[in-house]
Short mmCIF file of C-alpha atoms in Angstrom, two decimals:
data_model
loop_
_atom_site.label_atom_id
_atom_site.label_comp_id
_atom_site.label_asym_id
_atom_site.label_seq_id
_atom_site.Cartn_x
_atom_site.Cartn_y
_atom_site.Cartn_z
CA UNK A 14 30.98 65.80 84.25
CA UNK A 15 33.07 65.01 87.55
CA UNK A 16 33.93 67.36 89.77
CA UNK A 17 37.86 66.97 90.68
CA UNK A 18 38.24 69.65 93.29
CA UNK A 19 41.23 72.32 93.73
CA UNK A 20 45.03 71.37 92.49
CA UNK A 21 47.23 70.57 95.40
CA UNK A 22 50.62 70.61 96.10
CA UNK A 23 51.48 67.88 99.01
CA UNK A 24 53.81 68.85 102.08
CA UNK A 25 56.09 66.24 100.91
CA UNK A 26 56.33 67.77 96.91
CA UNK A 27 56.59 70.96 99.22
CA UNK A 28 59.12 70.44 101.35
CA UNK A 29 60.89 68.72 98.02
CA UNK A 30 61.09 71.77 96.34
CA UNK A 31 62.22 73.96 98.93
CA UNK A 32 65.30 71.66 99.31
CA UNK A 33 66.14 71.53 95.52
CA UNK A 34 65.52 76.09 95.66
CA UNK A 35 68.10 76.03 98.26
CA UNK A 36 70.85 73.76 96.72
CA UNK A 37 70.24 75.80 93.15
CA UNK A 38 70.75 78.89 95.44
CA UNK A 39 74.03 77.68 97.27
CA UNK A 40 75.41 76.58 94.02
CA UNK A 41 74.54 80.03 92.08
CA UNK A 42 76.47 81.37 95.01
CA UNK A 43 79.88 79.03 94.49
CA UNK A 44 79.66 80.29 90.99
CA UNK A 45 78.10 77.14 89.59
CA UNK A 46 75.30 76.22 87.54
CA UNK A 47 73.00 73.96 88.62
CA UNK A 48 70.56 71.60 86.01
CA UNK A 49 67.30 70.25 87.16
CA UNK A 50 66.00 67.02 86.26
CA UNK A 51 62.59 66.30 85.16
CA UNK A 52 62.17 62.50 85.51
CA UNK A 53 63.37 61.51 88.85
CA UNK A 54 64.94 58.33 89.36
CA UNK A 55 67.10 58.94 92.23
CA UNK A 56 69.12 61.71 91.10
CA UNK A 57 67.29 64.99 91.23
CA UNK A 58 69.87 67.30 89.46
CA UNK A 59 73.51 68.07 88.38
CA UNK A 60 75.67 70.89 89.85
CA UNK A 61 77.94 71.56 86.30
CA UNK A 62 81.32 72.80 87.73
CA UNK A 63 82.08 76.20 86.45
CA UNK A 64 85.98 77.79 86.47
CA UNK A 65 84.44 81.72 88.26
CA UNK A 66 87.50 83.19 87.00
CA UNK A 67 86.63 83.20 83.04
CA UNK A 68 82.97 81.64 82.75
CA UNK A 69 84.09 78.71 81.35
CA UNK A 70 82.21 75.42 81.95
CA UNK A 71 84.35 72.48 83.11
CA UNK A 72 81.82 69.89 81.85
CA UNK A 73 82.19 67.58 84.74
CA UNK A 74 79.08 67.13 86.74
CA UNK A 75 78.04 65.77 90.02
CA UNK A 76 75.06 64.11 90.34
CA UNK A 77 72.77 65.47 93.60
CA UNK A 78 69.90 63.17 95.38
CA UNK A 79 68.44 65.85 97.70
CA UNK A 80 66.55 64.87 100.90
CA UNK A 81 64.84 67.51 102.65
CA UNK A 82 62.76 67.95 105.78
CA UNK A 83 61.56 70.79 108.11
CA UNK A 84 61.27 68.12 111.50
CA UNK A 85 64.92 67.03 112.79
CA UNK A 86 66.50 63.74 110.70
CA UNK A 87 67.26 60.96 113.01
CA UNK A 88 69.35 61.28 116.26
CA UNK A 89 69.76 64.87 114.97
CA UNK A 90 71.43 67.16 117.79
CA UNK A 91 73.71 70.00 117.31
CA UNK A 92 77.06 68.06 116.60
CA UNK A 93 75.37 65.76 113.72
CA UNK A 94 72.82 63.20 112.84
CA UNK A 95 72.35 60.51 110.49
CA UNK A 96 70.16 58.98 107.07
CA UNK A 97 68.64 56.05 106.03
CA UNK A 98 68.93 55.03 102.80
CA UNK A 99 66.40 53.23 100.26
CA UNK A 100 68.44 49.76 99.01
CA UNK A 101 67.37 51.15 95.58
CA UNK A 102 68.76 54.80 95.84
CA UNK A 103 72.12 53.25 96.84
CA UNK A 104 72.08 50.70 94.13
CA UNK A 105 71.16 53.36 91.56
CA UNK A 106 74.24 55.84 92.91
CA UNK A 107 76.63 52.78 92.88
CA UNK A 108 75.96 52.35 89.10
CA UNK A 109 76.35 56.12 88.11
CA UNK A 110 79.28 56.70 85.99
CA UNK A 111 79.52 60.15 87.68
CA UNK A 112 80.11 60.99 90.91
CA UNK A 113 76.29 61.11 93.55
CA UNK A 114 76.52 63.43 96.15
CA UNK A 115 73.36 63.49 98.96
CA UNK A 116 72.48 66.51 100.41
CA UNK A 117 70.14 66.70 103.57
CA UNK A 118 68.84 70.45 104.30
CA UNK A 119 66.31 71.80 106.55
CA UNK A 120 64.66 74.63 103.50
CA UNK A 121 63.57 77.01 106.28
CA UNK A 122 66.66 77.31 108.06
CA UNK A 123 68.50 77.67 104.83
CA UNK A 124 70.82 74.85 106.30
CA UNK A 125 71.84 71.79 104.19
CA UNK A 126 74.80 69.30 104.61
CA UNK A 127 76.32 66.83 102.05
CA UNK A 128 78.11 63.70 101.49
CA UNK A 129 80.08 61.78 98.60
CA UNK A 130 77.87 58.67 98.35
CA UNK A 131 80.24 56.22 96.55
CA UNK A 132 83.12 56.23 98.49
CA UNK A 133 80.80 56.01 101.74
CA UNK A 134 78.79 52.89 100.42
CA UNK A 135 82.32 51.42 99.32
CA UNK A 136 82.57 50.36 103.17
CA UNK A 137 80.75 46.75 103.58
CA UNK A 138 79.85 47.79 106.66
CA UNK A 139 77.88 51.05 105.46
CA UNK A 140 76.56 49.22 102.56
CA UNK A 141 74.97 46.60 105.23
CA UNK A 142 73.43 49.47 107.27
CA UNK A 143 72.38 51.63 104.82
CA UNK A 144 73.19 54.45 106.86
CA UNK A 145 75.02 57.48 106.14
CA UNK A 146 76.40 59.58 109.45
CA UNK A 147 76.49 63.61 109.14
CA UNK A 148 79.17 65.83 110.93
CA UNK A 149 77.75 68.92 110.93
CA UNK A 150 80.47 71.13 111.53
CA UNK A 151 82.85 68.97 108.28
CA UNK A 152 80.13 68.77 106.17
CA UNK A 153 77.87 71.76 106.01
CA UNK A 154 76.60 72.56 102.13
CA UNK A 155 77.83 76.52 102.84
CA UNK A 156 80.55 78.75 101.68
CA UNK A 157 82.43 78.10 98.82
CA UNK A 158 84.58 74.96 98.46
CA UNK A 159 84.91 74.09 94.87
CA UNK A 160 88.23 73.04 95.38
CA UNK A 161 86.65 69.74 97.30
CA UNK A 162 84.20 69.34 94.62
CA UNK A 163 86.92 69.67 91.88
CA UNK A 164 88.69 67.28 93.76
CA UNK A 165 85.61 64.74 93.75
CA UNK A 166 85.04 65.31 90.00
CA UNK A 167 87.83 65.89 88.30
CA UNK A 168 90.98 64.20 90.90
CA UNK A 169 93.50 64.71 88.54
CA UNK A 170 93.31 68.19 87.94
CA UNK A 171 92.57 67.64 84.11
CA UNK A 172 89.66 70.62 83.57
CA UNK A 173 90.02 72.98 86.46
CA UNK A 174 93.76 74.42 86.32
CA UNK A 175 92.70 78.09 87.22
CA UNK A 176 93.08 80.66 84.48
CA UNK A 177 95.12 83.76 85.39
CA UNK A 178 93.00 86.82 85.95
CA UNK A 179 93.93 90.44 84.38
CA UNK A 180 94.58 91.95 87.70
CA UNK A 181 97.17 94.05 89.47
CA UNK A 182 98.92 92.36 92.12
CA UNK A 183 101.98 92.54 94.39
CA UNK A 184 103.77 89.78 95.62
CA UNK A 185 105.63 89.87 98.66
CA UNK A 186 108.62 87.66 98.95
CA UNK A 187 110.34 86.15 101.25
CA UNK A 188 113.57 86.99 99.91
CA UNK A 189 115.69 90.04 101.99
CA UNK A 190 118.73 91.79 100.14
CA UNK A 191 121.93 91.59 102.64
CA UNK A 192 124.63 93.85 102.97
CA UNK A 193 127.73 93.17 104.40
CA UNK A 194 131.48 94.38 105.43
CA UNK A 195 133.64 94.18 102.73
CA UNK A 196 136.66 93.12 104.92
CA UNK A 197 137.39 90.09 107.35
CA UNK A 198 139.56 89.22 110.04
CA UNK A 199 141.45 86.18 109.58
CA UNK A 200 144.11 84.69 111.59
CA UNK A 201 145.70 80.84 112.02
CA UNK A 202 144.65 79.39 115.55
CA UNK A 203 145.28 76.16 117.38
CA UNK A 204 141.56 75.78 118.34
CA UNK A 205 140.02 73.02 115.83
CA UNK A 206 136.41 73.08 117.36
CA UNK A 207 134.09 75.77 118.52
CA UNK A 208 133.53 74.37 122.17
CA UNK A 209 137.43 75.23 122.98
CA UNK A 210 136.53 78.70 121.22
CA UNK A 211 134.08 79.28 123.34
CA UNK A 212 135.91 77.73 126.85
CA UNK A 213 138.81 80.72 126.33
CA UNK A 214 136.28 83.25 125.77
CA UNK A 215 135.10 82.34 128.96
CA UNK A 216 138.38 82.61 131.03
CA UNK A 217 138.51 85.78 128.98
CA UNK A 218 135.61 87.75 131.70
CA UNK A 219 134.31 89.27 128.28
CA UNK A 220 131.23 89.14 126.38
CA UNK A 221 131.17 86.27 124.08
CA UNK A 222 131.58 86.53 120.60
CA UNK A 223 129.60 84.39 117.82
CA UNK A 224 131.18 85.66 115.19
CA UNK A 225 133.38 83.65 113.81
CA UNK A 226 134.13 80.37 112.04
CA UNK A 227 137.09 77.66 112.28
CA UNK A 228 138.33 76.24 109.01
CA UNK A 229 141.66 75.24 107.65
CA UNK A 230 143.43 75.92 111.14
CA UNK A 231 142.72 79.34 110.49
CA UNK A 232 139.57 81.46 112.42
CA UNK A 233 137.71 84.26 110.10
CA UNK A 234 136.17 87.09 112.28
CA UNK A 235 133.71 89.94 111.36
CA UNK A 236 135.55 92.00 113.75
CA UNK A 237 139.75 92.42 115.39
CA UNK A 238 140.02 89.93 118.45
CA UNK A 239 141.82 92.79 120.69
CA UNK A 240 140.58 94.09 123.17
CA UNK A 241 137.64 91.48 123.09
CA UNK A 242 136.85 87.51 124.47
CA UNK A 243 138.52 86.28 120.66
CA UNK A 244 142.09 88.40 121.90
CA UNK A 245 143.90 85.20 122.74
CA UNK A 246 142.32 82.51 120.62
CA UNK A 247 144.71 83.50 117.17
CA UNK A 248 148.10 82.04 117.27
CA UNK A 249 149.57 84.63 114.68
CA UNK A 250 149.33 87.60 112.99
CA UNK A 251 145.74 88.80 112.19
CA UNK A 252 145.00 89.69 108.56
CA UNK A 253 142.13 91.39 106.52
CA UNK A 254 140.62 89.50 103.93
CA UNK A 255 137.69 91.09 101.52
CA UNK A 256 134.64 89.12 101.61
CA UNK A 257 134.27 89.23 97.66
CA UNK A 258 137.12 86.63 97.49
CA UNK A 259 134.63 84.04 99.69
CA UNK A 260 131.64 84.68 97.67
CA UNK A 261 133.59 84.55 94.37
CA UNK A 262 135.33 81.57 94.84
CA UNK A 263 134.87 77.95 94.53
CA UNK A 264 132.56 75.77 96.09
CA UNK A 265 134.49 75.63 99.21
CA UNK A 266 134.79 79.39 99.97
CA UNK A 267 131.61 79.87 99.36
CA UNK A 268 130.23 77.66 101.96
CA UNK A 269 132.36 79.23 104.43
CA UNK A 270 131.16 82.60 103.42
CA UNK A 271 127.21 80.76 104.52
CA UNK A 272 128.63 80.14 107.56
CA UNK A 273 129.73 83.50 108.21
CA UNK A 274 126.99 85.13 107.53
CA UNK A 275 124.54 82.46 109.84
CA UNK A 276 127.64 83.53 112.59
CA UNK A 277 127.14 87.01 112.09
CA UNK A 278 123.19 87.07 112.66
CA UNK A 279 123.60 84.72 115.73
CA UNK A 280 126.33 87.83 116.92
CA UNK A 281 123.83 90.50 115.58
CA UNK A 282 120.45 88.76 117.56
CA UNK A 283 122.07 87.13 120.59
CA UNK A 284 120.36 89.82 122.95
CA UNK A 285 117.06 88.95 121.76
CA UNK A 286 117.47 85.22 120.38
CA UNK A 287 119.50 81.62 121.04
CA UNK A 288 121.09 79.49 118.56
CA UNK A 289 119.57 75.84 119.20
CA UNK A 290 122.67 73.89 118.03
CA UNK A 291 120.06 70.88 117.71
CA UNK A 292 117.43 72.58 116.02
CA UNK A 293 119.45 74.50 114.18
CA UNK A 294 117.70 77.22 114.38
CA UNK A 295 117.45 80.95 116.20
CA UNK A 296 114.62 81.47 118.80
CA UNK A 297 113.62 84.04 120.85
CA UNK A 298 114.75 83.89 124.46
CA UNK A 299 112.16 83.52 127.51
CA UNK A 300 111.87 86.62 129.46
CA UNK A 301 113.34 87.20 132.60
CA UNK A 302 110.27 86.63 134.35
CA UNK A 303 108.82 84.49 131.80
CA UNK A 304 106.09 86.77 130.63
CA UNK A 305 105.09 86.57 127.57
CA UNK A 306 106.78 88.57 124.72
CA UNK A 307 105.58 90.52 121.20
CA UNK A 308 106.75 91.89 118.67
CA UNK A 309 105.24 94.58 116.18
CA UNK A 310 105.01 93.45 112.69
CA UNK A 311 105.72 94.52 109.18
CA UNK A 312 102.09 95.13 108.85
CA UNK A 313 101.62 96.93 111.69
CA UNK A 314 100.27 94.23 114.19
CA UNK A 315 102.33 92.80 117.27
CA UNK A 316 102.99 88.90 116.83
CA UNK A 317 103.87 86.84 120.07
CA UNK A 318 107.57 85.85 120.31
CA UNK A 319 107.42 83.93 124.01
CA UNK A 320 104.49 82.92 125.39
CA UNK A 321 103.59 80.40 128.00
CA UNK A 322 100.52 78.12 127.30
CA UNK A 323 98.15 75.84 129.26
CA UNK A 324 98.74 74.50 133.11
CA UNK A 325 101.21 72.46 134.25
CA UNK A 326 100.01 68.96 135.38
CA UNK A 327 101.88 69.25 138.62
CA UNK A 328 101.75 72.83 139.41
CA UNK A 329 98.79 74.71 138.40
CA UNK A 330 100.38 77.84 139.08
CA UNK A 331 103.08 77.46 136.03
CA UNK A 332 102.41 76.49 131.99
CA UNK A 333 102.87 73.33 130.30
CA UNK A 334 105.01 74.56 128.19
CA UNK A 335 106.41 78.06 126.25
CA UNK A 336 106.09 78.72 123.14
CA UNK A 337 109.11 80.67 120.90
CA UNK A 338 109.02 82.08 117.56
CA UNK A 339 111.98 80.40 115.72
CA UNK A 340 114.10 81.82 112.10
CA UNK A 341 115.47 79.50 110.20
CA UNK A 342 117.62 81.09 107.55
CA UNK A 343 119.03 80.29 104.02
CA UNK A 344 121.95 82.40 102.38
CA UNK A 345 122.52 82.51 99.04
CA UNK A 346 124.49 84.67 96.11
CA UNK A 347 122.65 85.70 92.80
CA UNK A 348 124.22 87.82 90.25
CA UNK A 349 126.49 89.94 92.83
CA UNK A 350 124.04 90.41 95.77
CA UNK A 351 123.74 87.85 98.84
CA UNK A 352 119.81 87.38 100.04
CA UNK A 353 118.50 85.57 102.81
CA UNK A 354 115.47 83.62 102.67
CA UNK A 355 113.13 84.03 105.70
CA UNK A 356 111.68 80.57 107.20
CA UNK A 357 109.87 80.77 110.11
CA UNK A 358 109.44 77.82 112.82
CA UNK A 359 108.39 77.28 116.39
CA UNK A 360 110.37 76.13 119.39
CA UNK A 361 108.65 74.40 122.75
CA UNK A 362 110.54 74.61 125.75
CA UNK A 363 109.81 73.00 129.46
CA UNK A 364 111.26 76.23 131.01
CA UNK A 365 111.72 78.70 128.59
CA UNK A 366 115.28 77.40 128.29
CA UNK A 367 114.95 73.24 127.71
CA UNK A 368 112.97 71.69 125.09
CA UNK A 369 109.59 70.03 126.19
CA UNK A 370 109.37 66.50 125.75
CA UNK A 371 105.87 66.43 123.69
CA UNK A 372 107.65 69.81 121.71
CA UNK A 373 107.20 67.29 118.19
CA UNK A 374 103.86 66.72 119.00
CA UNK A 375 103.11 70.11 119.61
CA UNK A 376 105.19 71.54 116.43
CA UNK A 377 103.24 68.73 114.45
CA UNK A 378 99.84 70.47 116.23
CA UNK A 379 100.87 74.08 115.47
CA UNK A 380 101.05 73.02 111.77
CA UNK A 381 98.23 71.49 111.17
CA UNK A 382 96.21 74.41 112.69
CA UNK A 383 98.05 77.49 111.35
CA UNK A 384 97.00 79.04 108.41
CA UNK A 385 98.22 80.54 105.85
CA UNK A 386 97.41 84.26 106.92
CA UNK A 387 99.44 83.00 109.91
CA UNK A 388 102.55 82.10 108.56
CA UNK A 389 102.39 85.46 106.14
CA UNK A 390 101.87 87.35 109.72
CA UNK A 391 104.83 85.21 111.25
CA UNK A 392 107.17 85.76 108.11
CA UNK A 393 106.58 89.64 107.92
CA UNK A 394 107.47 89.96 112.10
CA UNK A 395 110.36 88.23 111.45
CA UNK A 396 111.00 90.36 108.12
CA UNK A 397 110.40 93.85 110.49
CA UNK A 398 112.88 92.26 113.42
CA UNK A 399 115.40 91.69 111.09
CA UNK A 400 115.40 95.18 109.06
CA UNK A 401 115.61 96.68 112.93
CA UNK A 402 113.80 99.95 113.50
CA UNK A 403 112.13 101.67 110.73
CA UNK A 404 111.73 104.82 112.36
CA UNK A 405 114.05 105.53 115.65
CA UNK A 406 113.23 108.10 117.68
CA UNK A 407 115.80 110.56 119.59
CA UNK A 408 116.00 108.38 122.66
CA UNK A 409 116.69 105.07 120.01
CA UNK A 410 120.17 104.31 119.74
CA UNK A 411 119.65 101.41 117.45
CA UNK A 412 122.40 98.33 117.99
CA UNK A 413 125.42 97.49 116.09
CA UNK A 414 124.68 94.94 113.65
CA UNK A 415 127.27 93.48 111.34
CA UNK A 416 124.52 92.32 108.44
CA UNK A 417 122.22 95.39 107.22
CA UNK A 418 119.04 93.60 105.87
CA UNK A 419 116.98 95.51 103.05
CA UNK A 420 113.24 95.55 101.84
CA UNK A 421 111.87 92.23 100.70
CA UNK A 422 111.86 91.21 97.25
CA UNK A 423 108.37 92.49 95.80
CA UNK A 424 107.01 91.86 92.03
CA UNK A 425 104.09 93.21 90.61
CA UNK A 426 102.01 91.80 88.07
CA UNK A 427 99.19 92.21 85.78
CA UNK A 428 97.91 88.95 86.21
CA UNK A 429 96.82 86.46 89.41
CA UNK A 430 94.44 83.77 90.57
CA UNK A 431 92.01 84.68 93.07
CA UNK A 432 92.85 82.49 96.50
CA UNK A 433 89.47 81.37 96.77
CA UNK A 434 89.37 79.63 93.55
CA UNK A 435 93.04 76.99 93.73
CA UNK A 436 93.28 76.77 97.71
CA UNK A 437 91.99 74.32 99.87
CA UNK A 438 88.77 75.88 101.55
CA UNK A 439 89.54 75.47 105.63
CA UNK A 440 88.55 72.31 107.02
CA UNK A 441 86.03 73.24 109.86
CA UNK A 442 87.52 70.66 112.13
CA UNK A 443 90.32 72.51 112.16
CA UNK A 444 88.51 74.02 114.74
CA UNK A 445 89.51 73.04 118.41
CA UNK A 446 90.83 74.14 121.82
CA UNK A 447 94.29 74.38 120.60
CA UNK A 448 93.19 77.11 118.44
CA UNK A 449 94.42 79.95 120.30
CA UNK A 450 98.26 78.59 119.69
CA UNK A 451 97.92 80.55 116.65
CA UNK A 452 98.20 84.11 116.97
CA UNK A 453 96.58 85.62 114.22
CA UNK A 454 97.22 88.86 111.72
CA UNK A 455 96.84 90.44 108.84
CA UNK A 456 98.37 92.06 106.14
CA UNK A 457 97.37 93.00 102.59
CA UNK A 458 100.22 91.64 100.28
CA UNK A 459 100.25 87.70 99.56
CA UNK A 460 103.88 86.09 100.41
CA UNK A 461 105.56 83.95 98.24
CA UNK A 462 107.20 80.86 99.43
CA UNK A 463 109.89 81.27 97.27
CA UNK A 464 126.72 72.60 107.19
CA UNK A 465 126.65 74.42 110.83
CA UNK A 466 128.39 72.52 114.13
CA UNK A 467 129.03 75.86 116.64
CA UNK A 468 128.25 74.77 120.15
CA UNK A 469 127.68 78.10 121.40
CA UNK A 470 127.47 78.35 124.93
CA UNK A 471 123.92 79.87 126.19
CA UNK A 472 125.42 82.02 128.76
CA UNK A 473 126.06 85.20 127.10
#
């Protein structure tokens, strides 16, 4: 009888199953369920796509090739390296029905990255090379991103519409209940455009007024003109008018009674913010010494308002370029109450007073890296600024405002969809210098994102 020796398991069969134990793990982690194959013809499993809010299986699969290794893959450094394909592995994942995802993983490091084969052997040129380039920091197999794989699998949204959980949660609108005066001021005037409105109130010595609108002939005020910069600009007797009769008339009056209201919070926030006539939009001001500026939150946290970023090409010594928190603001009348709808934006500016030339670039930069726990952060500072002082102490004398702004609209429910399980997972190349443009917070409640021509003069 022949002697055979010990069973062995080769380094390579090894190495092989430590990469396939560490994919199975990663996708029992996303929530997942991963099937083994036993013949192996290129394909070395399916991950079966699994909704983690109910259990229920999607039935769309991705086919994995797995490729490990515990020695560096080619041209491997810390950024990325790259794969060389067999002609007959590609070939095979060209055919496949389903979608073929590789994923190369170092077992003992518990590291592994991935890529969509199909799409990348699409490109004649990666077909001829047979080579497949990794980005480490893009395309790391970690975390949970089923959204991308959803997105691979199933483009069209067909079997992975997330169910609604039986949880309690409270949404946070956007939404802020106004009140305002019940009367206005309303008087005929020879002044057709704002700019002449504004020239008299500054022969007048006084403190300008935004509060106002031209229409008709006639000027509407939140406030009597005597005794302030408006004194001289009616032509006749000043009447009071109630409100109610704007916002319960026709088309017309109602627009009118929009732009009162935008005139009145440009009057109640001109010590603290400009009206950008081009933007059309508030901002905060620069500070006097161009320091930067915050401002605590509705969650508790203080958000930047004004802040200077980056040196200045030609002086060192100064910025690039400021930064300013920016409202834009929609008013609108539902069933007897007026709300305004909260919009946060950004403004650049060269000086803290003129825009900076690259400020679209820079806008179209601070979107693309700003978050979503951002823009809550940003909304609820601007919500807190708005409602004024929660709590004033007995050296607060708060300031005159004409518009009294209330809690935001809140629902609860008794059902939601966890984030992690509809949103797009973060894109790790997100990640750059410009990151700390952002200024990040926090709060616990999730926010739902439910015809002006003043030329106000900026020296107030």
């Amino acid at each position: 009888m022949s002697r055979r020796g010990p069973k062995k398991i080769t380094d390579s069969q090894h190495k092989g199953d430590g990469g396939i134990g560490l994919i199975h793990m990663l996708i029992y982690e996303m929530g997942h369920v991963w099937h083994d194959r036993v013949v192996d013809a290129g394909i070395d499993g399916s991950i079966e796509l699994r909704d983690p809010s109910t259990g229920e299986m999607s039935n769309r699969h991705i086919m994995v090739q797995s490729k490990a290794s515990d020695i560096p893959f080619s041209g491997e450094s810390d950024d990325g390296f790259w794969y060389l394909c067999d002609d007959e592995d590609i070939e095979y994942w060209m055919k496949a029905d389903q979608p073929v995802i590789l994923i190369c993983s170092h077992p003992k490091e518990r590291k592994a990255w991935w890529v969509h084969a199909q799409p990348w052997f699409e490109v004649p040129v990666n077909r001829a090379s047979r080579r497949i380039d990794f980005n480490k920091a893009t395309q790391e197999f970690v975390g949970d991103f089923t959204g991308r794989l959803f997105a691979i699998v199933d483009p069209h949204g067909v079997a992975h519409t997330p169910a609604a959980e039986r949880k309690t949660e409270r949404l946070l609108s956007n939404l802020l209940p106004v009140d305002v005066p019940d009367l206005l001021y309303v008087a005929k005037t020879k002044h057709t455009r704002p700019g002449a409105v504004y020239a008299v109130q500054k022969e007048s010595g006084l403190r300008f007024r935004s509060d106002f609108v031209l229409k008709g002939g006639r000027i509407y005020m939140w406030a009597p003109p005597e005794g302030t910069a408006l004194e001289t600009v009616p032509s006749g007797e000043v009447k009071q008018m109630p409100f109610g009769e704007l916002a319960d008339g026709d088309a017309d009056a109602h627009r009118l009674a929009v732009w009162l209201l935008k005139a009145a919070l440009r009057q109640d926030l001109r010590d603290d913010c400009r009206w950008n006539n081009l933007r059309k939009f508030l901002h905060f001001r620069a500070t006097i010494d161009l320091s930067e500026r915050r401002i605590v939150s509705m969650s508790g946290r203080e958000r930047l308002v004004f802040k200077g970023y980056y040196q200045h090409r030609d002086d060192p010594s100064r910025p690039a370029f400021y930064r300013h928190a920016a409202l834009r603001t929609h008013f609108s009348f539902t069933d007897g109450q007026w709300y305004c709808e909260v919009l946060p934006d950004y403004y650049f500016s060269d000086d803290g007073y003129q825009e900076f030339k690259f400020a679209d670039k820079s806008l179209a930069k601070m979107k693309r890296i700003e978050k979503n726990q951002a823009r809550l952060s940003e909304t609820l500072m601007w919500v807190s600024f708005l409602m004024g002082e929660a709590a004033p102490d007995l050296f607060y004398e708060p300031p005159e405002r004409i518009l009294d702004f209330g809690e935001p609209i809140t629902f609860e429910l008794d059902r939601g969809i966890t984030d992690k399980h509809w949103t797009t997972p973060s894109d790790k190349s997100d990640t750059n210098d410009d990151a700390d443009l952002v200024d990040s917070g926090s709060a616990d409640d999730q926010m739902l994102f439910a015809a002006d021509d003043f030329d106000e003069e900026d020296s107030q």
